[in-house]
Coordinates of C-alpha atoms in Angstrom, one line a residue:
X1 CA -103.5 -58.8 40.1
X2 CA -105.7 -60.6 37.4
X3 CA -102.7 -60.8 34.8
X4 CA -100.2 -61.7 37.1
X5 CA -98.7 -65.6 36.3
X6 CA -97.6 -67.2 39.4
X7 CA -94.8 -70.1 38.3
X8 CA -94.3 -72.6 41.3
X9 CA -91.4 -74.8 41.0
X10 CA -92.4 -78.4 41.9
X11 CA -89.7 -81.4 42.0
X12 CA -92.5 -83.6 44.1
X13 CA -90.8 -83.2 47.3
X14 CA -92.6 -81.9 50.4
X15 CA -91.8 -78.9 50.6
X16 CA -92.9 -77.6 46.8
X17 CA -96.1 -80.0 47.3
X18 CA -97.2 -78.0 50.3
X19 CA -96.1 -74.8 48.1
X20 CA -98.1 -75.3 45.8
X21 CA -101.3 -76.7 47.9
X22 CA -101.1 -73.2 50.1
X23 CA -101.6 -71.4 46.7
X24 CA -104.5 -73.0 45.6
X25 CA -106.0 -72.8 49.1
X26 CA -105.5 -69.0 48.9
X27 CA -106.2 -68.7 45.3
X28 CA -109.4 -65.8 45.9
X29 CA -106.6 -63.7 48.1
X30 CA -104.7 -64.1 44.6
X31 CA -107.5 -62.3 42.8
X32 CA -107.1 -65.5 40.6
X33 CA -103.9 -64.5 39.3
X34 CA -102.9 -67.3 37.0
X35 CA -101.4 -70.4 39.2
X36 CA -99.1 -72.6 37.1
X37 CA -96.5 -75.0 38.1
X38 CA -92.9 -76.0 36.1
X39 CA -91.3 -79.7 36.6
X40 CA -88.0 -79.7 35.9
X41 CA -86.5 -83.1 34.9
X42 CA -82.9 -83.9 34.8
X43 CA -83.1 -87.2 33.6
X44 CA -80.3 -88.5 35.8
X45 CA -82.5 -90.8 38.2
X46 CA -83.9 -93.7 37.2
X47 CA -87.5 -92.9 39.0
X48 CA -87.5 -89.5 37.5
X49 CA -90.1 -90.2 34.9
X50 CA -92.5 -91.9 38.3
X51 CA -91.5 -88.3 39.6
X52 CA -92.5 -86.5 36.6
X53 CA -95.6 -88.4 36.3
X54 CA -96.6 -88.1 40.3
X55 CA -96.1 -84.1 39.7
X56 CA -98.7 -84.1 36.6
X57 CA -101.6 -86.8 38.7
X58 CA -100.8 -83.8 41.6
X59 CA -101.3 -80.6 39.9
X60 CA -104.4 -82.3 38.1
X61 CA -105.9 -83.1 41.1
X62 CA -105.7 -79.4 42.4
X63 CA -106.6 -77.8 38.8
X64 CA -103.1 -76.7 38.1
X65 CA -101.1 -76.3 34.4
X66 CA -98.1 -78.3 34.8
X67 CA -95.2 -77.5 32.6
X68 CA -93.0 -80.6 31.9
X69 CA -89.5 -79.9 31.3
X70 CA -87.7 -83.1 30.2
X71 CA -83.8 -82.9 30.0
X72 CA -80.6 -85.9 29.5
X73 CA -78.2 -83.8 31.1
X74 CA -74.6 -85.7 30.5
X75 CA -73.3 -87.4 33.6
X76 CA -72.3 -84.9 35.7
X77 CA -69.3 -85.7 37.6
X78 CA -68.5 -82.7 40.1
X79 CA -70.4 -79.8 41.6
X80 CA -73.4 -81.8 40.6
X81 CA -76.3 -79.9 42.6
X82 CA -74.7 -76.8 41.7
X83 CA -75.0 -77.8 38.2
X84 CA -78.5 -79.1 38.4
X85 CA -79.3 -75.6 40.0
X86 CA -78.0 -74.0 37.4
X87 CA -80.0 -75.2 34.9
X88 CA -83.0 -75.2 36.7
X89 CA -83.0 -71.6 36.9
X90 CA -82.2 -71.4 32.7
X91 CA -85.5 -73.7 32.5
X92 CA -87.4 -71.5 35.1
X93 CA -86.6 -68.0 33.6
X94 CA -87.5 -69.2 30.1
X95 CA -90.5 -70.1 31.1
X96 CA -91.1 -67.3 33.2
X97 CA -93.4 -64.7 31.8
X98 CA -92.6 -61.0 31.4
X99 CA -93.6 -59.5 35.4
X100 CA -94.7 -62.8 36.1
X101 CA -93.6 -64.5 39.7
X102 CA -91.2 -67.1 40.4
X103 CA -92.3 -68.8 44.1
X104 CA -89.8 -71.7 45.2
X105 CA -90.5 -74.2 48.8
X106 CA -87.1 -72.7 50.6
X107 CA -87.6 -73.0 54.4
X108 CA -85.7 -71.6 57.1
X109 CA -83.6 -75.0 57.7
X110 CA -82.6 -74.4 53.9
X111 CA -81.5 -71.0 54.8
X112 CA -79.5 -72.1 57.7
X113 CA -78.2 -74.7 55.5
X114 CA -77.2 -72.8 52.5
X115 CA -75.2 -69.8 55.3
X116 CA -73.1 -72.8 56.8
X117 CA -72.5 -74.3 53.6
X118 CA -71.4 -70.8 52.4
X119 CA -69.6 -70.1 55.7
X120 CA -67.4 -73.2 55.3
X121 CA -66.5 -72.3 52.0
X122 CA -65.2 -69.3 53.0
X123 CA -67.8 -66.9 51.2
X124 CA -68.2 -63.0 51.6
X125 CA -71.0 -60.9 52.7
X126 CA -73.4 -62.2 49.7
X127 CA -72.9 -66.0 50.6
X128 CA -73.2 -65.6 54.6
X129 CA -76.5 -63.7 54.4
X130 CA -78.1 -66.5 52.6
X131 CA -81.1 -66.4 50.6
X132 CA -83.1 -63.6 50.2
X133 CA -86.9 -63.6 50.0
X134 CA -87.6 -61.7 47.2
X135 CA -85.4 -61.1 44.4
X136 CA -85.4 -59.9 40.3
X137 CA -85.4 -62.6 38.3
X138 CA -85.5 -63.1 34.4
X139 CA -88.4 -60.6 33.3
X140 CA -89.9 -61.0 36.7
X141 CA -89.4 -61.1 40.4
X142 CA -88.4 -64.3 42.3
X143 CA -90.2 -64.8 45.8
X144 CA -89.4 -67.5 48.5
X145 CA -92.8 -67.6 50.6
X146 CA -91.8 -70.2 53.1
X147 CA -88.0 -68.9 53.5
X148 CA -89.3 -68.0 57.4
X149 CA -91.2 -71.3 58.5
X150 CA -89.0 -74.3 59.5
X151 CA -89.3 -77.6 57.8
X152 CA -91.7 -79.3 61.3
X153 CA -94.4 -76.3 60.2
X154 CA -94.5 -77.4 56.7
X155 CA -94.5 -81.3 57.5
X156 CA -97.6 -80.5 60.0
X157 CA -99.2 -79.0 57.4
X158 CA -98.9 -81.9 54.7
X159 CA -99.8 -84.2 57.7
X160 CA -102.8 -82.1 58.3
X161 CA -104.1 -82.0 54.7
X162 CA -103.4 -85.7 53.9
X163 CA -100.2 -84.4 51.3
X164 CA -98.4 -87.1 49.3
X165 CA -95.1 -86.6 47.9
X166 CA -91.8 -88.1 46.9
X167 CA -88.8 -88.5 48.8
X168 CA -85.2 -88.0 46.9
X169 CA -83.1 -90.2 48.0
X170 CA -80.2 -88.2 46.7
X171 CA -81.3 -85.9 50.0
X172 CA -79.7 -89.0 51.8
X173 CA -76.2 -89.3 50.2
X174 CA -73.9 -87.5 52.5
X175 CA -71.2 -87.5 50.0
X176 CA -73.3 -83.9 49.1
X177 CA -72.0 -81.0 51.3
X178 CA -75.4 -79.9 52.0
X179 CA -76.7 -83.4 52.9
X180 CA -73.9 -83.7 55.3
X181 CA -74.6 -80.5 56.7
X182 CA -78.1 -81.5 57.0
X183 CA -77.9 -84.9 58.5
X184 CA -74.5 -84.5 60.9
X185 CA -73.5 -80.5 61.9
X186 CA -77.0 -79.2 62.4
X187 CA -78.4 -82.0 64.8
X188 CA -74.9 -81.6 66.9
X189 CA -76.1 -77.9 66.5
X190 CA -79.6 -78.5 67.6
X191 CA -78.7 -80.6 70.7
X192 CA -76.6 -77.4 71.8
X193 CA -78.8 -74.8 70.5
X194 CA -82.4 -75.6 70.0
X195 CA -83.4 -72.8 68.1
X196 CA -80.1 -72.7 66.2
X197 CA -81.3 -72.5 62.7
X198 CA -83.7 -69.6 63.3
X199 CA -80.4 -67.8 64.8
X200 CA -78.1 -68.5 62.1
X201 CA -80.8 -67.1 59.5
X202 CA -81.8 -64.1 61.4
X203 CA -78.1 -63.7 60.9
X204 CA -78.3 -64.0 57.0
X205 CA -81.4 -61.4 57.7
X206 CA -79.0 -58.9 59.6
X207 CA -76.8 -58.4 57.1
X208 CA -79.1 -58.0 54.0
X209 CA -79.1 -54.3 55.5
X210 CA -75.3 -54.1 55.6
X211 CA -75.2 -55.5 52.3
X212 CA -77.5 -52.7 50.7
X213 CA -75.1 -49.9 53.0
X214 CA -72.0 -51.2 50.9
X215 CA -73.9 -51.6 47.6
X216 CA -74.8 -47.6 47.8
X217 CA -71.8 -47.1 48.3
X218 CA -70.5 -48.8 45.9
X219 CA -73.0 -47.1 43.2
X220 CA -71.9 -43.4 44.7
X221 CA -68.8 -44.5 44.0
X222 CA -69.1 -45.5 40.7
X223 CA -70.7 -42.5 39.6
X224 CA -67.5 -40.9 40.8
X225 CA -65.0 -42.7 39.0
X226 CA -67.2 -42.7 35.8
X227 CA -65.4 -41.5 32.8
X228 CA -67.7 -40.3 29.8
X229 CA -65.3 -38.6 27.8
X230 CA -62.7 -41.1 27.6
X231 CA -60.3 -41.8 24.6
X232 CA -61.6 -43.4 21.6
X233 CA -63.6 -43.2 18.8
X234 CA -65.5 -46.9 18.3
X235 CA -68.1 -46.2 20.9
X236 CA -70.0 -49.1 21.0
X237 CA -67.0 -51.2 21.6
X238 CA -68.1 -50.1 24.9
X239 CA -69.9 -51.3 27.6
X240 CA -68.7 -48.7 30.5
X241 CA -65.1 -46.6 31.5
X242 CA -63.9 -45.5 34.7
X243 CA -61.5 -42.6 35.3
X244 CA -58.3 -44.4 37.6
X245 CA -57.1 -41.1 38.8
X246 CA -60.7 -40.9 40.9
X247 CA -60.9 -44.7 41.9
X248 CA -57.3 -43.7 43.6
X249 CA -58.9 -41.2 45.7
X250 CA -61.1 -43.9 46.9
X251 CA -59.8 -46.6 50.0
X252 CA -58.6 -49.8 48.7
X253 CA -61.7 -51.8 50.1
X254 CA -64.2 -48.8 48.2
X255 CA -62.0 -49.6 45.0
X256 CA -62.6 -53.3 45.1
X257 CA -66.0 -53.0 46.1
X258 CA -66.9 -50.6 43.3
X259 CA -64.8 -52.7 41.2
X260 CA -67.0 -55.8 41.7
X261 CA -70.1 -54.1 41.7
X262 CA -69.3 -51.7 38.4
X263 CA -68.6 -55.8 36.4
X264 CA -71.7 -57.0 38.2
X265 CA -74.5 -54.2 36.9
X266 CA -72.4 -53.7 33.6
X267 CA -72.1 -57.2 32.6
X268 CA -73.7 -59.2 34.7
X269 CA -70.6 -61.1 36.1
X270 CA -69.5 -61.8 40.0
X271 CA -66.2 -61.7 40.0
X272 CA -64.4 -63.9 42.9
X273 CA -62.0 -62.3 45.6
X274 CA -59.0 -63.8 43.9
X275 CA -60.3 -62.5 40.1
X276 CA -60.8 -58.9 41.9
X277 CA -57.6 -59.0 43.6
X278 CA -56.1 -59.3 40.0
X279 CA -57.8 -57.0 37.9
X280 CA -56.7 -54.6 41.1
X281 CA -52.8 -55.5 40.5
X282 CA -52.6 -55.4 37.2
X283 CA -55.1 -52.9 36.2
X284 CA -55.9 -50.2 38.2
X285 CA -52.3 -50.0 40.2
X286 CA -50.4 -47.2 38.0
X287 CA -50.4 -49.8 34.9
X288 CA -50.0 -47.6 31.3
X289 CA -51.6 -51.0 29.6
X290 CA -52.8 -54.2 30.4
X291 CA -56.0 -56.6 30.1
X292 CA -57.8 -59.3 32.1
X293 CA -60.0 -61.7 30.3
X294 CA -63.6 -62.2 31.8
X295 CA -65.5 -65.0 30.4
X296 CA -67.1 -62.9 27.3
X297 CA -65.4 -60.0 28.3
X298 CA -62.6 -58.0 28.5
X299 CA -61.0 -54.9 31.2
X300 CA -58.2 -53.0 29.7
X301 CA -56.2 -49.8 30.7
X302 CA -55.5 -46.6 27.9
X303 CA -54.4 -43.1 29.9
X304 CA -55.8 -43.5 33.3
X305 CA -59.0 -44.8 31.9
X306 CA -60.6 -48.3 32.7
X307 CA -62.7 -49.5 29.7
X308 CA -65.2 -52.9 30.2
X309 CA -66.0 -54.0 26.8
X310 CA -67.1 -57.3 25.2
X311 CA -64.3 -59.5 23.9
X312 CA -62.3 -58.1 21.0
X313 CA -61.2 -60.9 18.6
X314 CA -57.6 -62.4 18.9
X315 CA -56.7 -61.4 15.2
X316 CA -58.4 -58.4 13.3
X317 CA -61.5 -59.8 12.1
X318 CA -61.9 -59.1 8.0
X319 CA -63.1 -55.3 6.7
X320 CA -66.8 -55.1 6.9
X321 CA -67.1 -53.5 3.9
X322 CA -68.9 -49.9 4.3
X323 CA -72.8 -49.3 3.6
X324 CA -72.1 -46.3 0.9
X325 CA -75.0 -43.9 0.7
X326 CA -75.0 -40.4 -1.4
X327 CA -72.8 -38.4 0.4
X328 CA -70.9 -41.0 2.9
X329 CA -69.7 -44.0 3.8
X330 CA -70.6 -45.8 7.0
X331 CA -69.0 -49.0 8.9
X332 CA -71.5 -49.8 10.7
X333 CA -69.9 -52.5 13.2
X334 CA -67.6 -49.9 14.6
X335 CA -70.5 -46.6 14.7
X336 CA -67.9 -45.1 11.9
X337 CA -68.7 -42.8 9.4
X338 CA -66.7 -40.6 6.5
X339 CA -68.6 -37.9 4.6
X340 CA -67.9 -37.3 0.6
X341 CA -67.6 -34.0 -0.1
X342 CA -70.4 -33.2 -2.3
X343 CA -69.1 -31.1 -4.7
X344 CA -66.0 -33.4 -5.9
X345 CA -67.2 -37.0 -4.7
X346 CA -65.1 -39.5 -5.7
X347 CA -63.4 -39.7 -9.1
X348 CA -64.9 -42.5 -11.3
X349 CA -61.8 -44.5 -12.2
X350 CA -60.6 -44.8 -8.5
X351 CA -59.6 -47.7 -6.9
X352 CA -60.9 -47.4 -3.5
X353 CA -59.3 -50.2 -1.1
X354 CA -60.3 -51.0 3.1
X355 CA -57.2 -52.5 4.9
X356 CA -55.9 -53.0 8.8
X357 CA -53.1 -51.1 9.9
X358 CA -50.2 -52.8 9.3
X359 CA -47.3 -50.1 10.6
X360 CA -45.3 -47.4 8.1
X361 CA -48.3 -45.9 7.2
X362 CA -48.5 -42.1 6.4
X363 CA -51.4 -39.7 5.4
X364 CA -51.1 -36.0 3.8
X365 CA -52.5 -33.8 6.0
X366 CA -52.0 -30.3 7.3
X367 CA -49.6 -30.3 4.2
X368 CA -47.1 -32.4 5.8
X369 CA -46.8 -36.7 4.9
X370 CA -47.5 -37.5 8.3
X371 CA -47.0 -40.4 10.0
X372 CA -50.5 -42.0 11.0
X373 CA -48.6 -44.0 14.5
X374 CA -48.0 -39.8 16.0
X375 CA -51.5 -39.0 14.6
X376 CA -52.8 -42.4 17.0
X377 CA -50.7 -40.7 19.2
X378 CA -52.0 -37.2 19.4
X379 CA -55.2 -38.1 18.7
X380 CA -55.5 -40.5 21.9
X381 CA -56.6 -43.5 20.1
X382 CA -56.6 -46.2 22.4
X383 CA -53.6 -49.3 21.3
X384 CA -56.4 -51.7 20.4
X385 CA -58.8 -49.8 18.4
X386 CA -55.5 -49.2 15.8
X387 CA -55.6 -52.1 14.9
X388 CA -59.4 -52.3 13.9
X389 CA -60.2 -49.0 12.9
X390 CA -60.6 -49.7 8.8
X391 CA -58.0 -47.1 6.7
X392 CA -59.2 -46.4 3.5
X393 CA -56.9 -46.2 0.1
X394 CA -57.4 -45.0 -3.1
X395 CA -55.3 -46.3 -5.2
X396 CA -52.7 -47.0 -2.5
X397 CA -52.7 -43.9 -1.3
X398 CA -54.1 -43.7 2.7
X399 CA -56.9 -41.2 1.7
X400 CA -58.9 -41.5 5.7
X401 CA -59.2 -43.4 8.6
X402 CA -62.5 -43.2 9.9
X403 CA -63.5 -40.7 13.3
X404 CA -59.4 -40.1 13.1
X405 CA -58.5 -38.3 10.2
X406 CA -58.6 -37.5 6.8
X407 CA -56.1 -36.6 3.8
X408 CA -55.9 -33.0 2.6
X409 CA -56.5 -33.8 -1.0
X410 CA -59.4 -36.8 -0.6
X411 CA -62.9 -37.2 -1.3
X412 CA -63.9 -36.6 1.9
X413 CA -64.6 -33.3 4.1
X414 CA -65.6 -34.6 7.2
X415 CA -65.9 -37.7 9.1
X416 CA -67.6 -38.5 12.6
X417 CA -68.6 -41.0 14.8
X418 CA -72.0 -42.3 14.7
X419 CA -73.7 -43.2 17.5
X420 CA -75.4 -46.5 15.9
X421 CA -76.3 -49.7 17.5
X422 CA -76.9 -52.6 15.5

């Protein structure tokens, strides 16, 4: 396609240097979609500018935008590669155009690789299948061309085309799991089983199928155990609520797995076995309240009803004081709004005043002083959203509380929740 951008990640190693040659020598099958190339440099090695500067002489010589992406990433003590991958990606998918694609130099022997190093550490389904070819990524789609040809394939080719390109010698230190893995178990492998790398990674292949079996599913079950009318009035404090009475009916393995794959499309989060196993215990297992912290996010339990939201501050947060139009009065943060009747509106000398809850608080209505912890009660208000829903007072007398309930003799005759998002 003529407006597709194709982004090829190039460290200067040989596999992303014959990457990036195969493109350009198939550039008219491309339909000249647009052929860039993204260096990412962690300034941790002391070559890296040589490496940097061999990746812009390369690309160049083929006719090829480079994009340099300089960095001073702190000294990174553990989990370094998993670190420097991390913010690879970042770089990558901000530089990523919207549909554009993402092509990496993975080879089979880094698929066979990456399942042992995920076998050893004990991973699920996701981690023993390895890599996959094609995935979304950012705005676009992530492809791994190469992920079927081993590493020989690849070196015959750069032989054959008279490649140059940088060796890492970080790829040497077998201090690195995956350098150990490389350099000690798969040759012990290989002597065994010559053609052991293409086995373990037809493997990986096998169970991409079983994966997508359990991920629909999951997604059936989800749509289950989905609760849209669930208690509460401050909608978009939201993100998604399951109904626990269904996910009951469900096995325990189809709860967890429709457990970790509800947080992963809501918010974009894997949860590990051992986070999963908690959020089971103390969550879903006949709990009348509870809540599990998850990085920016929170789970919590009202009546039966799992509710995934974003992170509620510790302490009520000040009044965000209402937008006040004609005939109402709207908190916009919480998607609240109160209606003035139109006839009496508000009287002139009133002292209107927006507080928190702070407990004792009663309310005239029906013709009764009521207290406003039964009408929390009755009106299924979850615990938390008490204590953030804004009461208003005119001249200290509780006159509403917002998409709950209003005073018989106030200003204002209705008051409903607004479906706004800021």
């Amino acid at each position: 396609n003529m407006s597709t951008t194709i982004l090829a990640g190039l460290s200067g190693g040989l596999d992303s240097v014959v990457l990036l040659h195969l493109l350009k020598s198939i550039d008219r099958q491309l339909e000249s979609a647009r052929i860039s190339a993204i260096h990412v440099n962690h300034g941790i090695h002391n070559d890296s500018s040589d490496w940097a500067e061999f990746c812009q002489q390369y690309c160049d010589a083929l006719g090829v935008e480079l994009h340099i992406s300089q960095h001073r990433l702190k000294s990174v003590t553990s989990n370094r590669e998993a670190v420097f991958r991390r913010h690879r990606y970042r770089v990558f998918s901000d530089h990523l155009p919207k549909s554009g694609l993402l092509l990496t130099a993975h080879h089979l022997n880094d698929q066979a690789e990456t399942i042992l190093f995920n076998l050893f550490r004990g991973a699920g389904l996701k981690g023993l299948r390895g890599m996959k070819q094609r995935i979304a990524f950012a705005s676009g789609v992530h492809i791994r061309p190469l992920l079927a040809a081993p590493r020989r394939l690849l070196c015959e080719y750069a032989e054959n085309h008279h490649l140059k390109w940088i060796d890492d010698p970080s790829n040497d230190d077998v201090k690195l799991d995956r350098n150990f893995i490389r350099h000690h178990v798969i040759p012990v492998i290989e002597r065994r089983w010559p053609a052991g790398q293409s086995s373990i990674a037809r493997s990986g292949a096998n169970l991409i199928q079983t994966e997508q079996i359990i991920d629909e599913v999951g997604h059936k079950d989800i749509e289950f155990c989905r609760q849209p009318d669930h208690p509460g009035v401050i909608e978009n404090a939201y993100i998604s609520v399951l109904n626990l009475s269904r996910m009951d009916q469900l096995s325990r393995a189809r709860q967890f797995n429709a457990l970790r794959l509800w947080i992963l499309t809501s918010a974009a989060i894997t949860v590990t076995a051992d986070q999963l196993q908690q959020i089971h215990q103390d969550l879903c297992t006949q709990p009348s309240s509870g809540l599990f912290e998850l990085e920016s996010y929170q789970l919590r339990v009202f009546k039966n009803c799992l509710y995934l939201m974003p992170a509620m501050p510790k302490s009520p947060q000040r009044i965000e004081k209402p937008q006040i139009n004609d005939d109402s009065f709207i908190f916009r943060n919480l998607s609240l709004r109160v209606h003035l009747q139109t006839k009496t509106g508000l009287n002139p000398g009133s002292a209107l005043r927006f507080a928190h809850r702070q407990g004792g608080e009663k309310i005239r209505h029906h013709g009764q002083n009521q207290r406003l912890k039964s009408i929390y009660q009755q009106r299924l208000i979850p615990t938390w959203e008490r204590e953030i829903i804004p009461l208003i007072f005119e001249d200290n007398q509780l006159i509403a509380v917002p998409g709950v309930v209003l005073s018989d003799d106030g200003p204002f005759e209705k008051s409903s929740v607004s479906k706004y998002k800021d």
